[in-house]
Amino acid sequence: MAVRVSTAASGQRLVRLVRHGRAAAGWNIDPDPDLDELGRDQAAAVAVDLLAVGSFVVVSSPLLRCRSTARRYADLADRPVVIAPEVAEIPSPDGIEMADRVDWLRGAMQGNWADLGETYTRYRDNVVDYVRSCDGDTLIFSHFIAINAVIGTCLGDDRLVIRSLDNCSVTTVAIESGGLRLIEGGSEADTLIR
């Protein structure tokens, strides 16, 4: 999966949002799984592709699957990784048992942010505000729903899922006068929510 080279116009910054590689366990089994073997291969491949594009500030969700994906690029580029809770996974509601998290998420993915209420619109806004605040060209290693929150803001679309982003897909947005513009959506696949 080759990463396209998107260049910034004068006065704009580019942020590339990278979905983590495939996780070793499902969301209903392990709250913080690492990458499985395929996920490690995906992370290595996207790291090489991104290195060919340039050297970036590297930001990661605090969750292990994102940190492991980010580490592949950061090691090649000799860059530190900034951990940002603002770009973490969408939280499941209080009181939802681990085994029921996937069913909750599948249902939520059929709707929009407003349907989920203030806790979730605040989560979306925090993700978007963090992306808007990036000072320079940045790589953010994050999650399916968080990246869709940014895409939705760019497009004025309130749905939770706009693109079925593949593992290690790269979505590029431009920051222009405080706003966000979608430059390129990441590659898509039938995403398995497990």
JSON list of N, CA, C and O in Angstrom, two decimals, residues 59-62 82-90 122-131 133 140 142-143 146:
[
{"chain": "A", "resi": 59, "resn": "VAL", "atom": "N", "xyz": [2.74, 11.48, 16.50]},
{"chain": "A", "resi": 59, "resn": "VAL", "atom": "CA", "xyz": [1.79, 11.47, 17.62]},
{"chain": "A", "resi": 59, "resn": "VAL", "atom": "C", "xyz": [1.08, 10.13, 17.61]},
{"chain": "A", "resi": 59, "resn": "VAL", "atom": "O", "xyz": [0.76, 9.60, 16.54]},
{"chain": "A", "resi": 60, "resn": "SER", "atom": "N", "xyz": [0.80, 9.61, 18.79]},
{"chain": "A", "resi": 60, "resn": "SER", "atom": "CA", "xyz": [0.09, 8.34, 18.88]},
{"chain": "A", "resi": 60, "resn": "SER", "atom": "C", "xyz": [-0.96, 8.38, 19.98]},
{"chain": "A", "resi": 60, "resn": "SER", "atom": "O", "xyz": [-0.76, 9.00, 21.02]},
{"chain": "A", "resi": 61, "resn": "SER", "atom": "N", "xyz": [-2.04, 7.67, 19.73]},
{"chain": "A", "resi": 61, "resn": "SER", "atom": "CA", "xyz": [-2.97, 7.32, 20.79]},
{"chain": "A", "resi": 61, "resn": "SER", "atom": "C", "xyz": [-2.18, 6.57, 21.86]},
{"chain": "A", "resi": 61, "resn": "SER", "atom": "O", "xyz": [-1.19, 5.91, 21.56]},
{"chain": "A", "resi": 62, "resn": "PRO", "atom": "N", "xyz": [-2.61, 6.63, 23.11]},
{"chain": "A", "resi": 62, "resn": "PRO", "atom": "CA", "xyz": [-1.90, 5.89, 24.15]},
{"chain": "A", "resi": 62, "resn": "PRO", "atom": "C", "xyz": [-2.09, 4.38, 24.07]},
{"chain": "A", "resi": 62, "resn": "PRO", "atom": "O", "xyz": [-1.37, 3.63, 24.74]},
{"chain": "A", "resi": 82, "resn": "VAL", "atom": "N", "xyz": [5.01, 11.39, 20.50]},
{"chain": "A", "resi": 82, "resn": "VAL", "atom": "CA", "xyz": [4.21, 12.12, 21.48]},
{"chain": "A", "resi": 82, "resn": "VAL", "atom": "C", "xyz": [2.92, 11.33, 21.71]},
{"chain": "A", "resi": 82, "resn": "VAL", "atom": "O", "xyz": [2.23, 10.98, 20.75]},
{"chain": "A", "resi": 83, "resn": "ILE", "atom": "N", "xyz": [2.61, 11.03, 22.95]},
{"chain": "A", "resi": 83, "resn": "ILE", "atom": "CA", "xyz": [1.38, 10.29, 23.28]},
{"chain": "A", "resi": 83, "resn": "ILE", "atom": "C", "xyz": [0.28, 11.31, 23.57]},
{"chain": "A", "resi": 83, "resn": "ILE", "atom": "O", "xyz": [0.45, 12.20, 24.40]},
{"chain": "A", "resi": 84, "resn": "ALA", "atom": "N", "xyz": [-0.84, 11.16, 22.85]},
{"chain": "A", "resi": 84, "resn": "ALA", "atom": "CA", "xyz": [-1.95, 12.12, 22.97]},
{"chain": "A", "resi": 84, "resn": "ALA", "atom": "C", "xyz": [-3.26, 11.38, 23.26]},
{"chain": "A", "resi": 84, "resn": "ALA", "atom": "O", "xyz": [-3.83, 10.76, 22.36]},
{"chain": "A", "resi": 85, "resn": "PRO", "atom": "N", "xyz": [-3.74, 11.45, 24.50]},
{"chain": "A", "resi": 85, "resn": "PRO", "atom": "CA", "xyz": [-5.01, 10.81, 24.83]},
{"chain": "A", "resi": 85, "resn": "PRO", "atom": "C", "xyz": [-6.18, 11.34, 23.99]},
{"chain": "A", "resi": 85, "resn": "PRO", "atom": "O", "xyz": [-7.19, 10.65, 23.82]},
{"chain": "A", "resi": 86, "resn": "GLU", "atom": "N", "xyz": [-6.03, 12.54, 23.45]},
{"chain": "A", "resi": 86, "resn": "GLU", "atom": "CA", "xyz": [-7.11, 13.15, 22.66]},
{"chain": "A", "resi": 86, "resn": "GLU", "atom": "C", "xyz": [-7.44, 12.34, 21.40]},
{"chain": "A", "resi": 86, "resn": "GLU", "atom": "O", "xyz": [-8.53, 12.48, 20.85]},
{"chain": "A", "resi": 87, "resn": "VAL", "atom": "N", "xyz": [-6.51, 11.52, 20.92]},
{"chain": "A", "resi": 87, "resn": "VAL", "atom": "CA", "xyz": [-6.75, 10.75, 19.69]},
{"chain": "A", "resi": 87, "resn": "VAL", "atom": "C", "xyz": [-6.93, 9.26, 19.99]},
{"chain": "A", "resi": 87, "resn": "VAL", "atom": "O", "xyz": [-6.75, 8.42, 19.11]},
{"chain": "A", "resi": 88, "resn": "ALA", "atom": "N", "xyz": [-7.31, 8.94, 21.23]},
{"chain": "A", "resi": 88, "resn": "ALA", "atom": "CA", "xyz": [-7.53, 7.55, 21.63]},
{"chain": "A", "resi": 88, "resn": "ALA", "atom": "C", "xyz": [-8.83, 7.00, 21.03]},
{"chain": "A", "resi": 88, "resn": "ALA", "atom": "O", "xyz": [-9.60, 7.73, 20.39]},
{"chain": "A", "resi": 89, "resn": "GLU", "atom": "N", "xyz": [-9.06, 5.74, 21.29]},
{"chain": "A", "resi": 89, "resn": "GLU", "atom": "CA", "xyz": [-10.26, 5.03, 20.83]},
{"chain": "A", "resi": 89, "resn": "GLU", "atom": "C", "xyz": [-11.51, 5.63, 21.46]},
{"chain": "A", "resi": 89, "resn": "GLU", "atom": "O", "xyz": [-11.46, 6.14, 22.59]},
{"chain": "A", "resi": 90, "resn": "ILE", "atom": "N", "xyz": [-12.62, 5.55, 20.74]},
{"chain": "A", "resi": 90, "resn": "ILE", "atom": "CA", "xyz": [-13.90, 5.97, 21.31]},
{"chain": "A", "resi": 90, "resn": "ILE", "atom": "C", "xyz": [-14.18, 5.14, 22.56]},
{"chain": "A", "resi": 90, "resn": "ILE", "atom": "O", "xyz": [-14.01, 3.92, 22.55]},
{"chain": "A", "resi": 122, "resn": "ARG", "atom": "N", "xyz": [-18.43, 15.47, 22.57]},
{"chain": "A", "resi": 122, "resn": "ARG", "atom": "CA", "xyz": [-17.23, 16.05, 23.19]},
{"chain": "A", "resi": 122, "resn": "ARG", "atom": "C", "xyz": [-15.98, 15.24, 22.80]},
{"chain": "A", "resi": 122, "resn": "ARG", "atom": "O", "xyz": [-14.93, 15.82, 22.49]},
{"chain": "A", "resi": 123, "resn": "TYR", "atom": "N", "xyz": [-16.09, 13.91, 22.78]},
{"chain": "A", "resi": 123, "resn": "TYR", "atom": "CA", "xyz": [-14.97, 13.06, 22.32]},
{"chain": "A", "resi": 123, "resn": "TYR", "atom": "C", "xyz": [-14.59, 13.45, 20.89]},
{"chain": "A", "resi": 123, "resn": "TYR", "atom": "O", "xyz": [-13.42, 13.69, 20.59]},
{"chain": "A", "resi": 124, "resn": "ARG", "atom": "N", "xyz": [-15.59, 13.52, 19.99]},
{"chain": "A", "resi": 124, "resn": "ARG", "atom": "CA", "xyz": [-15.33, 13.90, 18.60]},
{"chain": "A", "resi": 124, "resn": "ARG", "atom": "C", "xyz": [-14.65, 15.26, 18.53]},
{"chain": "A", "resi": 124, "resn": "ARG", "atom": "O", "xyz": [-13.65, 15.43, 17.83]},
{"chain": "A", "resi": 125, "resn": "ASP", "atom": "N", "xyz": [-15.19, 16.24, 19.25]},
{"chain": "A", "resi": 125, "resn": "ASP", "atom": "CA", "xyz": [-14.64, 17.59, 19.21]},
{"chain": "A", "resi": 125, "resn": "ASP", "atom": "C", "xyz": [-13.21, 17.64, 19.74]},
{"chain": "A", "resi": 125, "resn": "ASP", "atom": "O", "xyz": [-12.38, 18.38, 19.22]},
{"chain": "A", "resi": 126, "resn": "ASN", "atom": "N", "xyz": [-12.90, 16.83, 20.76]},
{"chain": "A", "resi": 126, "resn": "ASN", "atom": "CA", "xyz": [-11.54, 16.79, 21.28]},
{"chain": "A", "resi": 126, "resn": "ASN", "atom": "C", "xyz": [-10.56, 16.23, 20.26]},
{"chain": "A", "resi": 126, "resn": "ASN", "atom": "O", "xyz": [-9.44, 16.73, 20.12]},
{"chain": "A", "resi": 127, "resn": "VAL", "atom": "N", "xyz": [-10.97, 15.18, 19.53]},
{"chain": "A", "resi": 127, "resn": "VAL", "atom": "CA", "xyz": [-10.12, 14.63, 18.46]},
{"chain": "A", "resi": 127, "resn": "VAL", "atom": "C", "xyz": [-9.86, 15.71, 17.41]},
{"chain": "A", "resi": 127, "resn": "VAL", "atom": "O", "xyz": [-8.71, 15.98, 17.04]},
{"chain": "A", "resi": 128, "resn": "VAL", "atom": "N", "xyz": [-10.92, 16.35, 16.95]},
{"chain": "A", "resi": 128, "resn": "VAL", "atom": "CA", "xyz": [-10.81, 17.36, 15.89]},
{"chain": "A", "resi": 128, "resn": "VAL", "atom": "C", "xyz": [-9.99, 18.56, 16.37]},
{"chain": "A", "resi": 128, "resn": "VAL", "atom": "O", "xyz": [-9.13, 19.06, 15.63]},
{"chain": "A", "resi": 129, "resn": "ASP", "atom": "N", "xyz": [-10.23, 19.02, 17.58]},
{"chain": "A", "resi": 129, "resn": "ASP", "atom": "CA", "xyz": [-9.47, 20.16, 18.11]},
{"chain": "A", "resi": 129, "resn": "ASP", "atom": "C", "xyz": [-7.98, 19.84, 18.18]},
{"chain": "A", "resi": 129, "resn": "ASP", "atom": "O", "xyz": [-7.13, 20.69, 17.90]},
{"chain": "A", "resi": 130, "resn": "TYR", "atom": "N", "xyz": [-7.65, 18.60, 18.57]},
{"chain": "A", "resi": 130, "resn": "TYR", "atom": "CA", "xyz": [-6.24, 18.21, 18.63]},
{"chain": "A", "resi": 130, "resn": "TYR", "atom": "C", "xyz": [-5.61, 18.28, 17.24]},
{"chain": "A", "resi": 130, "resn": "TYR", "atom": "O", "xyz": [-4.51, 18.82, 17.07]},
{"chain": "A", "resi": 131, "resn": "VAL", "atom": "N", "xyz": [-6.30, 17.73, 16.25]},
{"chain": "A", "resi": 131, "resn": "VAL", "atom": "CA", "xyz": [-5.78, 17.76, 14.88]},
{"chain": "A", "resi": 131, "resn": "VAL", "atom": "C", "xyz": [-5.60, 19.20, 14.42]},
{"chain": "A", "resi": 131, "resn": "VAL", "atom": "O", "xyz": [-4.56, 19.56, 13.85]},
{"chain": "A", "resi": 133, "resn": "SER", "atom": "N", "xyz": [-4.90, 21.70, 16.12]},
{"chain": "A", "resi": 133, "resn": "SER", "atom": "CA", "xyz": [-3.84, 22.38, 16.87]},
{"chain": "A", "resi": 133, "resn": "SER", "atom": "C", "xyz": [-2.42, 21.98, 16.43]},
{"chain": "A", "resi": 133, "resn": "SER", "atom": "O", "xyz": [-1.46, 22.56, 16.93]},
{"chain": "A", "resi": 140, "resn": "ILE", "atom": "N", "xyz": [-0.41, 11.22, 12.84]},
{"chain": "A", "resi": 140, "resn": "ILE", "atom": "CA", "xyz": [-1.15, 10.84, 14.04]},
{"chain": "A", "resi": 140, "resn": "ILE", "atom": "C", "xyz": [-1.60, 9.39, 13.85]},
{"chain": "A", "resi": 140, "resn": "ILE", "atom": "O", "xyz": [-2.36, 9.09, 12.93]},
{"chain": "A", "resi": 142, "resn": "SER", "atom": "N", "xyz": [-3.85, 6.60, 15.05]},
{"chain": "A", "resi": 142, "resn": "SER", "atom": "CA", "xyz": [-5.09, 6.63, 15.81]},
{"chain": "A", "resi": 142, "resn": "SER", "atom": "C", "xyz": [-6.00, 5.47, 15.42]},
{"chain": "A", "resi": 142, "resn": "SER", "atom": "O", "xyz": [-5.52, 4.42, 14.97]},
{"chain": "A", "resi": 143, "resn": "HIS", "atom": "N", "xyz": [-7.30, 5.67, 15.56]},
{"chain": "A", "resi": 143, "resn": "HIS", "atom": "CA", "xyz": [-8.29, 4.60, 15.47]},
{"chain": "A", "resi": 143, "resn": "HIS", "atom": "C", "xyz": [-9.37, 4.92, 14.44]},
{"chain": "A", "resi": 143, "resn": "HIS", "atom": "O", "xyz": [-9.59, 6.08, 14.08]},
{"chain": "A", "resi": 146, "resn": "ALA", "atom": "N", "xyz": [-12.02, 7.59, 15.51]},
{"chain": "A", "resi": 146, "resn": "ALA", "atom": "CA", "xyz": [-11.39, 8.91, 15.68]},
{"chain": "A", "resi": 146, "resn": "ALA", "atom": "C", "xyz": [-11.06, 9.52, 14.32]},
{"chain": "A", "resi": 146, "resn": "ALA", "atom": "O", "xyz": [-11.31, 10.72, 14.11]}
]
